[in-house]
CSV table of C-alpha atoms and ligand atoms in Angstrom, one decimal:
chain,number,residue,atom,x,y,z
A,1,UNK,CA,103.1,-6.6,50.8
A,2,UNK,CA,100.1,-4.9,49.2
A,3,UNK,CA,96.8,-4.8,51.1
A,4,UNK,CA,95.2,-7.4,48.7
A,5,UNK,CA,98.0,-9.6,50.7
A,6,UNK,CA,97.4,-8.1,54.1
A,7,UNK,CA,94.1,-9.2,53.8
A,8,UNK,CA,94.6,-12.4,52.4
A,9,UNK,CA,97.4,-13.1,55.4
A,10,UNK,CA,94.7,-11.5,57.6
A,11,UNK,CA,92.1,-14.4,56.9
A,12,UNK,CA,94.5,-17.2,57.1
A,13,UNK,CA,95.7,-15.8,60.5
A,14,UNK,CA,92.6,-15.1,61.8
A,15,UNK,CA,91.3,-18.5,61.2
A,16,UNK,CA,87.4,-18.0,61.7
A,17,UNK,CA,87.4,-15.4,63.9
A,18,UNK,CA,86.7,-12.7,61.5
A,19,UNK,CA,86.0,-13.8,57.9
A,20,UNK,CA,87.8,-10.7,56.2
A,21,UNK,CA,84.4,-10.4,53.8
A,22,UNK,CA,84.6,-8.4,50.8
A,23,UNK,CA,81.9,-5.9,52.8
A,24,UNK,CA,82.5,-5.5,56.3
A,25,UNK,CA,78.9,-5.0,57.0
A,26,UNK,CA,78.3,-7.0,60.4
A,27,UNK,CA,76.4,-9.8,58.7
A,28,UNK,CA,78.4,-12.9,58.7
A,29,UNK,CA,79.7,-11.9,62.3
A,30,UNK,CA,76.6,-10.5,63.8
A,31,UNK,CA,75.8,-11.6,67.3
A,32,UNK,CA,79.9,-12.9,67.6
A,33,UNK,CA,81.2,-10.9,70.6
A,34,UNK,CA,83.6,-12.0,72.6
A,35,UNK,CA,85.1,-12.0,68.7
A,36,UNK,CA,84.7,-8.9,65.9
A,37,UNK,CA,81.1,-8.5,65.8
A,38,UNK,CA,78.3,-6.5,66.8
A,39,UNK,CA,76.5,-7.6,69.7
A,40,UNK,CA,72.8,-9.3,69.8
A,41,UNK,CA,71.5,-9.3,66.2
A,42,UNK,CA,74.4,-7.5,65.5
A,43,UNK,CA,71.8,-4.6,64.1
A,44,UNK,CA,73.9,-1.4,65.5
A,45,UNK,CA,77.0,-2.5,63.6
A,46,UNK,CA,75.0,-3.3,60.3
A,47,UNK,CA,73.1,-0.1,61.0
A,48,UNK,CA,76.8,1.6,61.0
A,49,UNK,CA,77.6,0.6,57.3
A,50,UNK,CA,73.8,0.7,56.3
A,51,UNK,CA,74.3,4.5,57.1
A,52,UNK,CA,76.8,5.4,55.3
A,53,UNK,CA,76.1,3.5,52.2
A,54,UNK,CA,72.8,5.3,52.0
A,55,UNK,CA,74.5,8.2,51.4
A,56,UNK,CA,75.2,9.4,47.6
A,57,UNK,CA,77.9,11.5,46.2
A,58,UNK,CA,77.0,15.0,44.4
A,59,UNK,CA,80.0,14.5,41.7
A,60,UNK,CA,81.6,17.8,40.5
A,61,UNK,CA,84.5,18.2,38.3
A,62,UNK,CA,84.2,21.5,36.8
A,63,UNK,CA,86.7,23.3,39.5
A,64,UNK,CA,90.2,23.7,40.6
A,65,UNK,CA,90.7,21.2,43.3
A,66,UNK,CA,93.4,19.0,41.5
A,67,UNK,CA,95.4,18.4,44.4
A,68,UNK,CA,93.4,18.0,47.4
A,69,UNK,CA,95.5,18.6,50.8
A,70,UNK,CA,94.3,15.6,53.2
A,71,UNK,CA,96.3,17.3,56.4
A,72,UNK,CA,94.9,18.6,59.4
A,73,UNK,CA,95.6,19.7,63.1
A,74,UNK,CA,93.5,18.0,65.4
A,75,UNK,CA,94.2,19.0,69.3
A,76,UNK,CA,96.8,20.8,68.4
A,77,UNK,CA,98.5,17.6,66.6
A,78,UNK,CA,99.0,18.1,62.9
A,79,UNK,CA,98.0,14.7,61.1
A,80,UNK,CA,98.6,13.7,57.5
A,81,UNK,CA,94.8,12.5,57.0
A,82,UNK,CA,91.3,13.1,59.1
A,83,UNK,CA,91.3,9.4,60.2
A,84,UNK,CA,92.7,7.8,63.6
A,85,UNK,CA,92.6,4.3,64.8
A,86,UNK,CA,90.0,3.4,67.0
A,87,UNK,CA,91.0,1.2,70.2
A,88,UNK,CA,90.5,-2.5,69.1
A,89,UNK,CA,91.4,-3.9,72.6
A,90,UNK,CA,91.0,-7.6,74.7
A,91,UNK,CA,93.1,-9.5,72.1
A,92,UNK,CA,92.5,-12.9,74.8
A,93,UNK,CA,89.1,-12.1,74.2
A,94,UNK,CA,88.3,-11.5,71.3
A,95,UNK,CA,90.8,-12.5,69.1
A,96,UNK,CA,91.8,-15.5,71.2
A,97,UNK,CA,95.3,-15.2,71.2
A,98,UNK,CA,96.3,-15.0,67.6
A,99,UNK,CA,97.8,-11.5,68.6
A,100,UNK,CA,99.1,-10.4,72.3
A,101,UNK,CA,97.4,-7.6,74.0
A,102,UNK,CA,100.8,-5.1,73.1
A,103,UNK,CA,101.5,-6.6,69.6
A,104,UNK,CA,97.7,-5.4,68.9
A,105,UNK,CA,98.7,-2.4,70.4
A,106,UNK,CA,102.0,-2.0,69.1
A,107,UNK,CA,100.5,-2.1,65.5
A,108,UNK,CA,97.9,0.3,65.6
A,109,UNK,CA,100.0,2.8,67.2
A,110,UNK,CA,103.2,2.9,65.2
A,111,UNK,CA,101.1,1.8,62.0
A,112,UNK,CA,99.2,4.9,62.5
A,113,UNK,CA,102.1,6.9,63.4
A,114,UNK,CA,104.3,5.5,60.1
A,115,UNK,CA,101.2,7.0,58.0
A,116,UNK,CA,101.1,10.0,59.6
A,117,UNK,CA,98.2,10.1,61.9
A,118,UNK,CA,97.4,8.6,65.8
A,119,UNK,CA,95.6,5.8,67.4
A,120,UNK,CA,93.9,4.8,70.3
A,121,UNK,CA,94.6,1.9,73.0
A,122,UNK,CA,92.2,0.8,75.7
A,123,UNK,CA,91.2,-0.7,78.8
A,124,UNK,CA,89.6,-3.7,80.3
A,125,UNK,CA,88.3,-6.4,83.3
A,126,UNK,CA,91.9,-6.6,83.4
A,127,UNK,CA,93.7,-3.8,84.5
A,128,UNK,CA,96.7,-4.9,82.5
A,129,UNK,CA,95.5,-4.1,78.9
A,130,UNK,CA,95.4,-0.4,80.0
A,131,UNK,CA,98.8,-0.4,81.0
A,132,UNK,CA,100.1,-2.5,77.9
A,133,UNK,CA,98.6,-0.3,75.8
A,134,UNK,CA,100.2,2.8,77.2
A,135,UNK,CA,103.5,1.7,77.9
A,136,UNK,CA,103.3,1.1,73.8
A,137,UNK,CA,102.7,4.8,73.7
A,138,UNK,CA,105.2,6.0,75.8
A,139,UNK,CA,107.9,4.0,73.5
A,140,UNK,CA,106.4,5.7,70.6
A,141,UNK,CA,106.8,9.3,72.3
A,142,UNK,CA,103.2,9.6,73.8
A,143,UNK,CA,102.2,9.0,70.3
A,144,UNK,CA,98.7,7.8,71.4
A,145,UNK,CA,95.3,8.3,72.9
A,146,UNK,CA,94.9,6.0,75.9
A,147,UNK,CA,91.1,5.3,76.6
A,148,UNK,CA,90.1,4.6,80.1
A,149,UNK,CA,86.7,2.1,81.2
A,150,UNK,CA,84.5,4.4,82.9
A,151,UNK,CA,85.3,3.3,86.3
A,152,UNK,CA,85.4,5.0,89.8
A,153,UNK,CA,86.6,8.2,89.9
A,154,UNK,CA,89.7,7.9,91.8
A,155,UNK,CA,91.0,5.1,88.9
A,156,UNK,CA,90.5,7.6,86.1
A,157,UNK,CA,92.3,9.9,87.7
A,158,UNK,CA,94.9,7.8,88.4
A,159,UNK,CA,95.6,6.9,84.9
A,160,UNK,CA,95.1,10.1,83.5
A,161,UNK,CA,98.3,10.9,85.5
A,162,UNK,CA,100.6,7.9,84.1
A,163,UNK,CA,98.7,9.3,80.5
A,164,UNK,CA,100.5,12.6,81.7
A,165,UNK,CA,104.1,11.3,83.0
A,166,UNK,CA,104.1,8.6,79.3
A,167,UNK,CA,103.6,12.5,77.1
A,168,UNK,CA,100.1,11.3,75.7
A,169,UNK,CA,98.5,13.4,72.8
A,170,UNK,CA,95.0,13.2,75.1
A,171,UNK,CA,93.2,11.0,77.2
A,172,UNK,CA,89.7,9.5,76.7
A,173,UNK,CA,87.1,7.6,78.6
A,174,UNK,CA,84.5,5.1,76.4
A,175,UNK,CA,81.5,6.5,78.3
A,176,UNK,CA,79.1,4.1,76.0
A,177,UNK,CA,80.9,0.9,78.3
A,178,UNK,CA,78.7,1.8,81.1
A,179,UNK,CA,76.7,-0.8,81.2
A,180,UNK,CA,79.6,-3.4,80.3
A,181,UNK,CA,78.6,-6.1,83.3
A,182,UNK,CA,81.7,-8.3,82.9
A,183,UNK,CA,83.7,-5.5,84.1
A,184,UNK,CA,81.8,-5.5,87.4
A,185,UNK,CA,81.8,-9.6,87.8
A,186,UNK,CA,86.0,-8.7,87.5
A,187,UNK,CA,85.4,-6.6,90.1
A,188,UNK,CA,86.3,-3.8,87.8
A,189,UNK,CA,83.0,-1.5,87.9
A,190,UNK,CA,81.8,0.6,85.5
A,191,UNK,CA,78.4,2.8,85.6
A,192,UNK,CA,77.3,5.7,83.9
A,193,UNK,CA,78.8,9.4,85.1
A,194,UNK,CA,77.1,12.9,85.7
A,195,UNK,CA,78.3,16.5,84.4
A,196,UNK,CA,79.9,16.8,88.0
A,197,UNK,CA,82.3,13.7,87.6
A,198,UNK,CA,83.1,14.9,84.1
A,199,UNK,CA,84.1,18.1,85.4
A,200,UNK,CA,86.0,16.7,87.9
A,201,UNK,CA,87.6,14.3,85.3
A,202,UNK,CA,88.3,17.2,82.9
A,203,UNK,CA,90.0,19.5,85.8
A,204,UNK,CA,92.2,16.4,86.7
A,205,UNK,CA,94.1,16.4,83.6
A,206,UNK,CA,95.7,19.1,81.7
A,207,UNK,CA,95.3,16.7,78.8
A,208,UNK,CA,92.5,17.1,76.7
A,209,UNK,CA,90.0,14.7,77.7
A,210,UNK,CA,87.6,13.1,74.6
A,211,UNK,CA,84.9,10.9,75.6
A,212,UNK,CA,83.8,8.1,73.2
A,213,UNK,CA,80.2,6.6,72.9
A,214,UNK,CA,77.7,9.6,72.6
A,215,UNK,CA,74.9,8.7,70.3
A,216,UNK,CA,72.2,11.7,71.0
A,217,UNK,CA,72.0,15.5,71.4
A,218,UNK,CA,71.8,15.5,75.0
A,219,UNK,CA,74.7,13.7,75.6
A,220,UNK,CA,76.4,16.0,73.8
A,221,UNK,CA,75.3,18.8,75.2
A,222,UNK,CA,76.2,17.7,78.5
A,223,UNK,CA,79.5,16.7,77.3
A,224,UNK,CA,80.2,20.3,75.9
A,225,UNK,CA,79.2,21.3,80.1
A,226,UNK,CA,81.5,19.5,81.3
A,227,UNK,CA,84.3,21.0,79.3
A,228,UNK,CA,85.7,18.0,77.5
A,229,UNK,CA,87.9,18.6,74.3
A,230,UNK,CA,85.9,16.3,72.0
A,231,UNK,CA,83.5,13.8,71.4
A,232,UNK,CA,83.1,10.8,69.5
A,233,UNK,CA,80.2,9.6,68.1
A,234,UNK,CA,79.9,6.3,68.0
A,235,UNK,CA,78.0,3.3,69.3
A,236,UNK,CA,81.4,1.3,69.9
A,237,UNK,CA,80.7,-0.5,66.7
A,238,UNK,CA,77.7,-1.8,67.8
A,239,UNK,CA,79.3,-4.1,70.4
A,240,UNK,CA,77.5,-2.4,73.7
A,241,UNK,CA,73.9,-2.3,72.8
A,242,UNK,CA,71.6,-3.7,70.5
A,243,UNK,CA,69.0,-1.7,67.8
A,244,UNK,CA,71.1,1.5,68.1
A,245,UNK,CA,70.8,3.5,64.7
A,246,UNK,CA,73.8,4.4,62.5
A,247,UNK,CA,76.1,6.6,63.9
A,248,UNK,CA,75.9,8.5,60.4
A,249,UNK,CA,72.2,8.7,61.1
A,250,UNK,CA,73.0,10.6,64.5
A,251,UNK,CA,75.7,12.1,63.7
A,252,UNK,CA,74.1,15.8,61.4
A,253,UNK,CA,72.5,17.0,64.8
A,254,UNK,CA,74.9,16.3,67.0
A,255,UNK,CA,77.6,18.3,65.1
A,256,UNK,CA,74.9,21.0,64.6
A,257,UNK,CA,75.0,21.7,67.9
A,258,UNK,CA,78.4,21.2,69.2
A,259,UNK,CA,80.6,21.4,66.5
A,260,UNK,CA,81.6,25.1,67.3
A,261,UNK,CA,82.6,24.2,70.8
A,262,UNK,CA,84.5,20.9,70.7
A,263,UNK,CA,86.3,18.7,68.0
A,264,UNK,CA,83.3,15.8,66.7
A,265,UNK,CA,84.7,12.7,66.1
A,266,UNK,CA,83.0,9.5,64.8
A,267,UNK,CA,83.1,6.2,63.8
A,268,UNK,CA,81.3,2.9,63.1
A,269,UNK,CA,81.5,1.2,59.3
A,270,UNK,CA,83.6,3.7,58.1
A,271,UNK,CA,85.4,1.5,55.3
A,272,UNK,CA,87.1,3.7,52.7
A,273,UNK,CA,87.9,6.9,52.0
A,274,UNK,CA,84.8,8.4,50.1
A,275,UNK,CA,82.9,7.0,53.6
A,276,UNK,CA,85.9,9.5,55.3
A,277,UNK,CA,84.3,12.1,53.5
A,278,UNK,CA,80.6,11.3,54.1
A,279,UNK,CA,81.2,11.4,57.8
A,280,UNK,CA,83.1,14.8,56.9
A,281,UNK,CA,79.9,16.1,55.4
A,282,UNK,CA,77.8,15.3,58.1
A,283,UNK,CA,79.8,17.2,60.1
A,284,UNK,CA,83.0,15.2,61.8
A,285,UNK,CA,86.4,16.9,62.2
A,286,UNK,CA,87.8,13.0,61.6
A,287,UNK,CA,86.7,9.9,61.9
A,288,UNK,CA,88.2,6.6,63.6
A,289,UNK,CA,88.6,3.3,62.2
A,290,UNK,CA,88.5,0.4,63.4
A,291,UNK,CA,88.2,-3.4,62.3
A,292,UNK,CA,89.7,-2.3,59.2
A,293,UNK,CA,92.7,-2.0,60.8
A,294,UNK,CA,92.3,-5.1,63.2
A,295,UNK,CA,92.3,-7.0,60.0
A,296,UNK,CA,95.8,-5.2,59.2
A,297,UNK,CA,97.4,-5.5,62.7
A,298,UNK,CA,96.4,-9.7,62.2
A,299,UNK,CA,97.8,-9.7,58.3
A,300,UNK,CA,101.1,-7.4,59.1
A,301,UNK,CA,101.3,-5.5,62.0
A,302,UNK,CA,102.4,-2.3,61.8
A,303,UNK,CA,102.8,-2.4,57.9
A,304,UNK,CA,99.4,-4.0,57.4
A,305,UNK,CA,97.7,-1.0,59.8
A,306,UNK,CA,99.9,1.5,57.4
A,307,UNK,CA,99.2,0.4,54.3
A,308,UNK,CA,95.1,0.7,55.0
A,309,UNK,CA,95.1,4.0,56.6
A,310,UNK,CA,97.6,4.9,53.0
A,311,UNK,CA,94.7,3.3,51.0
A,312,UNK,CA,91.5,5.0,52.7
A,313,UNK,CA,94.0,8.7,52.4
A,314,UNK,CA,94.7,8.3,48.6
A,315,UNK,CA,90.6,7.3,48.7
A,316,UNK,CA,89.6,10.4,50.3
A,317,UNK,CA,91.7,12.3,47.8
A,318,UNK,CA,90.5,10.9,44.7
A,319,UNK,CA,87.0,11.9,46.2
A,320,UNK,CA,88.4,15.4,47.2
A,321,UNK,CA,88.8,15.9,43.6
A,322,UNK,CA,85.7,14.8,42.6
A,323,UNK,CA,83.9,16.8,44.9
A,324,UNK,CA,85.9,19.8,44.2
A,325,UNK,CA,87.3,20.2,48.0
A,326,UNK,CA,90.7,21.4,47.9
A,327,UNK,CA,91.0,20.7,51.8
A,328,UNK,CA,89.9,18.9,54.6
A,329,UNK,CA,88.3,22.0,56.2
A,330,UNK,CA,85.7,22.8,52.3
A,331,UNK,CA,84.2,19.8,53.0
A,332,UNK,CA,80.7,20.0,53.7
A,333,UNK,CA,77.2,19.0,53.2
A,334,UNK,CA,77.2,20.2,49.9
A,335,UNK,CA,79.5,17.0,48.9
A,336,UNK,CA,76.5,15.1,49.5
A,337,UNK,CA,72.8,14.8,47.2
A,338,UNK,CA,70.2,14.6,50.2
B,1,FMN,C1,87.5,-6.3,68.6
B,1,FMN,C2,87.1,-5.0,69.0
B,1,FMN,C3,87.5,-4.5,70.3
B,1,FMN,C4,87.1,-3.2,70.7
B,1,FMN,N1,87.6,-2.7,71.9
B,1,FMN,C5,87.2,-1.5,72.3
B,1,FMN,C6,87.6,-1.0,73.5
B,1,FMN,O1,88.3,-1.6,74.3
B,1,FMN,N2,87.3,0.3,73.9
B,1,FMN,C7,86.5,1.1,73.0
B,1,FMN,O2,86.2,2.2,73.4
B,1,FMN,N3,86.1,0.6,71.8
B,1,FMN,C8,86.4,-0.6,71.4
B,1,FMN,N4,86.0,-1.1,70.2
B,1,FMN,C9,85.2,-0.2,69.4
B,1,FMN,C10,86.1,0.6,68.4
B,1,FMN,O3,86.9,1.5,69.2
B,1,FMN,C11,85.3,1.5,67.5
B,1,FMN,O4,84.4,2.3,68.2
B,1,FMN,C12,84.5,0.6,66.4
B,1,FMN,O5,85.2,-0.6,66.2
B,1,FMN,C13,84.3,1.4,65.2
B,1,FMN,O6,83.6,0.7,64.2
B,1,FMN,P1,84.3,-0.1,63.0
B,1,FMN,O7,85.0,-1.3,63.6
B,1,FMN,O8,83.1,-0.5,62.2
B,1,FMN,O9,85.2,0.8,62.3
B,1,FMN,C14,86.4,-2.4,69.8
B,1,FMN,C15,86.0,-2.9,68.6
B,1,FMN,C16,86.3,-4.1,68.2
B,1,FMN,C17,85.9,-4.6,66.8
């Protein structure tokens, strides 16, 4: 299968629930959550792709970057590109049963390991998708990033520790679910957290701990307090809050000011690989994807997540040459005209 069929199989499959549009911009979808969308007017995922497609290319070919090296070591785990797959969780409820909660699972993870690189699982009202998703891991060899609701303390810590005995990579928390009310109805709390329970989180693992959702400075800064391993910056693809900006918009100061202390992370509309490389420029170490890959996992599984993190690597190469960075680590805001 190529991804032309992937996609094709993808629509078919998904039967409404995600159009598979040419651009996966948020329009058509915007405002469908439970489903793929953005929530609301669906403005913080369009803002996402907006973002980056503002951004312009400074075109170079007068160099000797002919064969750009895409590899990198991220938390001490050497990867084959810069890009990881975001969690894409709740298949009953978003994807209404087209896919199981582990078969959504079970194609992001060993997709992403069969091209060379990680993804993440997640966590939900029902306590169950956290545990599908890292018993999935723990076949693949702790393969995986498990991300944990922020719930009560006690909970986190308890499944950092099965994180620990399955040999995960790292654990994660989506701090930007906070204020995700459905949890609560389940009887499954979430809430905001202070520097003192992120400390407490970070000295109850001897994973590194990333925490997923910070969209401003002073998150960040309190993040970098706390001691976490990395951030990710990201609005959860606009599907918490509505009339957030871009993350690409947000993203420059952020990494100014914690880049040298903790891995930066982001995400949201990232679509090819010369978007990899914007979100590069503006200062990520890698970037996640997401529906992209949803769209794969429906069309193929496993092969279908592959093939579209190959496609977005042999993207950011062909824009590694033509921006004259030889590796991962040369490039910078330079690649960009601003
Ligand atoms: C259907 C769906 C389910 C998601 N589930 C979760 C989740 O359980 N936890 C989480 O942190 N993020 C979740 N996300 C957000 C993604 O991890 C990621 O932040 C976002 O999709 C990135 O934007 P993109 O889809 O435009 O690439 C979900 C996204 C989608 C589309």
């Amino acid at each position: 299968m190529n991804v032309k069929e992937v996609r094709q199989e993808a629509k078919k499959r998904f039967n409404g629930i995600c159009r598979v549009c040419r651009e996966c911009n948020g329009v058509v979808c915007a405002g469908e959550f439970p489903g793929i969308g953005g929530v609301g007017s669906g403005i913080s995922f369009i803002n996402n792709y907006k973002a980056l497609a503002a951004l312009r290319i400074k075109m170079r070919v007068i160099h000797a970057a002919s064969d750009p090296e895409t590899s990198m070591t991220l938390l001490g785990q050497k990867l084959s590109m810069p890009i990881l797959g975001a969690v894409v969780a709740g298949a009953k409820m978003n994807f209404r049963d087209i896919i199981s909660e582990e078969g959504l699972a079970t194609a992001f993870i060993t997709g992403a390991q069969q091209a060379g690189t990680l993804a993440m699982t997640g966590d939900g009202p029902d306590p169950l998708l956290y545990t599908a998703g890292l018993r999935v891991i723990q076949d693949n060899g702790g393969q995986g990033i498990p991300i944990t609701k922020p719930r009560d303390q006690a909970r986190i810590i308890a499944n950092f520790h099965q994180a620990e005995d399955a040999c995960c990579v790292a654990v994660g928390i989506d701090v930007d679910a906070a204020g995700i009310l459905p949890m609560r109805a389940a009887g499954q709390p979430v809430g905001p957290k202070t520097v003192a329970h992120l400390k407490e989180l970070v000295q109850s693992t001897r994973l590194p701990l990333i925490l997923k959702g910070i969209m401003c400075v002073e998150d960040a800064l309190a993040a970098r307090e706390a001691g976490v391993a990395a951030i990710v910056v990201s609005n959860h693809g606009g599907r918490v809050l509505d009339h957030t900006p871009g993350t690409a918009e947000v993203l420059p100061q952020i990494a100014q000011v914690v880049r040298g202390n903790l891995v930066v992370l982001a995400d949201g509309g990232v679509r090819s690989g010369v978007d990899v490389l914007k979100m590069l420029a503006l200062g990520a170490h890698a970037v996640l994807v997401g529906r992209p890959l949803a769209v794969g996992a429906i069309g193929a599984g496993a092969d279908g997540v592959r093939l579209i993190l190959e496609q977005m690597r042999n993207e950011l190469k062909v824009a590694m040459i033509y921006t004259g960075c030889a590796s991962v680590c040369e490039i910078g805001e330079g690649v960009l005209w601003r």
